[in-house]
Amino acid sequence: MKADLHCHSAYSDGTLPPAEVVSQAVDRGVTLLALTDHDTLAGVSEAAASAEQHALTLINGVEISADWAGKTVHIVGLNIDPANAALQSGLELSQAMRIERMELIITALERQGHCVRDSVNQQLLPGGIVTRTHIARALIDQAVVRDMNRAFKRYLGQGKPAYVNSDWPALATVVQWIKAAGGIAVLAHPMRYRLGTNRLVQLVEEFVAAGGAALEVVTATQDANQVRRCVQLVQQYGLLASTGSDFHSPDQPWARLGSCGPLPASVTPVWEQF
Ligand code: AMP
Ligand code: MN
Ligand code: MN
Ligand code: MN
């Protein structure tokens, strides 16, 4: 069995349609997959239809942006009911906020002499969401920057000229939406928030207090030491463990579908609860 419980389609900031994500996952040996687009469930049914054509089990998923103490954190919801009204109406708030934020980002870039609106609109799927990744790709297409990292470093990252604050729902609210939809809340890529040890413990404690049940222990870009720190937290707080590549696009070789590796034997995999 090979699990990948974190990846994106073109309904958020990935580049492939859901059916293509599923078939590439199959080609790469994945047998348990969750499509976890940012703040949208739009790709879930296409992914499920494609999974029926393959020897792959699909888990309904989503990656929800949340505010924790003024920082953006990501909560993956696994095994959610995509028809749940509380989850859907919560995500609609974030989708509306994304559209307003996008207008402000586009205006800020226009002040810098860059017009990305058409390029962004061309990338969007009907029913999909807009993200800063789309803006970054527009800046790359127009040769304003050379790559994604530079787009965030020079324009889109916090404190940069085209940065606009995001009004994400609170961490506890997001966990409630996931639980209301019958899902398991997973704290995504805990090591990517660049928190000190004490702050990370504080985040995990508040996540657990809110009803969070799992940590993403293995991701494609995590080193052995980071995995070890996550395992310690999982054991200390009696949590489940998840694994996911955070795949966005085949042109990012550091995060391929299924490249997230197995979970250490010392933790309980989140799929035992599915
Ligand atoms: P948003 O949710 O619209 O704020 O966009 C966040 C997305 O941008 C994340 O999901 C990442 O895929 C991407 N991202 C954030 N920071 C970087 C970075 N430094 N380099 C490349 N991609 C990034
Ligand atoms: Mn992303
Ligand atoms: Mn994320
Ligand atoms: Mn992700």
Coordinates of N, CA and C and ligand atoms in Angstrom, one line a residue, residues 6 38 63 74 188-189 192 246, ligand 3:
H6 N -2.2 14.3 0.4 CA -2.1 15.7 0.3 C -1.6 16.1 -1.1
H38 N -6.9 23.6 -2.0 CA -7.0 24.7 -1.1 C -8.4 25.3 -1.1
E63 N -7.8 21.2 1.8 CA -6.7 21.8 2.7 C -7.2 23.2 2.9
H74 N -2.3 25.7 7.7 CA -3.1 24.9 6.8 C -3.6 23.6 7.5
A188 N -1.4 20.3 8.7 CA -0.5 20.1 7.5 C 0.9 20.6 7.8
H189 N 1.9 20.0 7.2 CA 3.3 20.4 7.2 C 3.7 21.2 8.4
R192 N 6.7 23.7 8.3 CA 6.9 24.7 7.4 C 6.5 26.1 7.9
D246 N 2.1 16.9 -1.0 CA 1.8 18.3 -1.4 C 2.1 18.6 -2.8
Ligands
MN3 MN -0.2 23.9 2.6

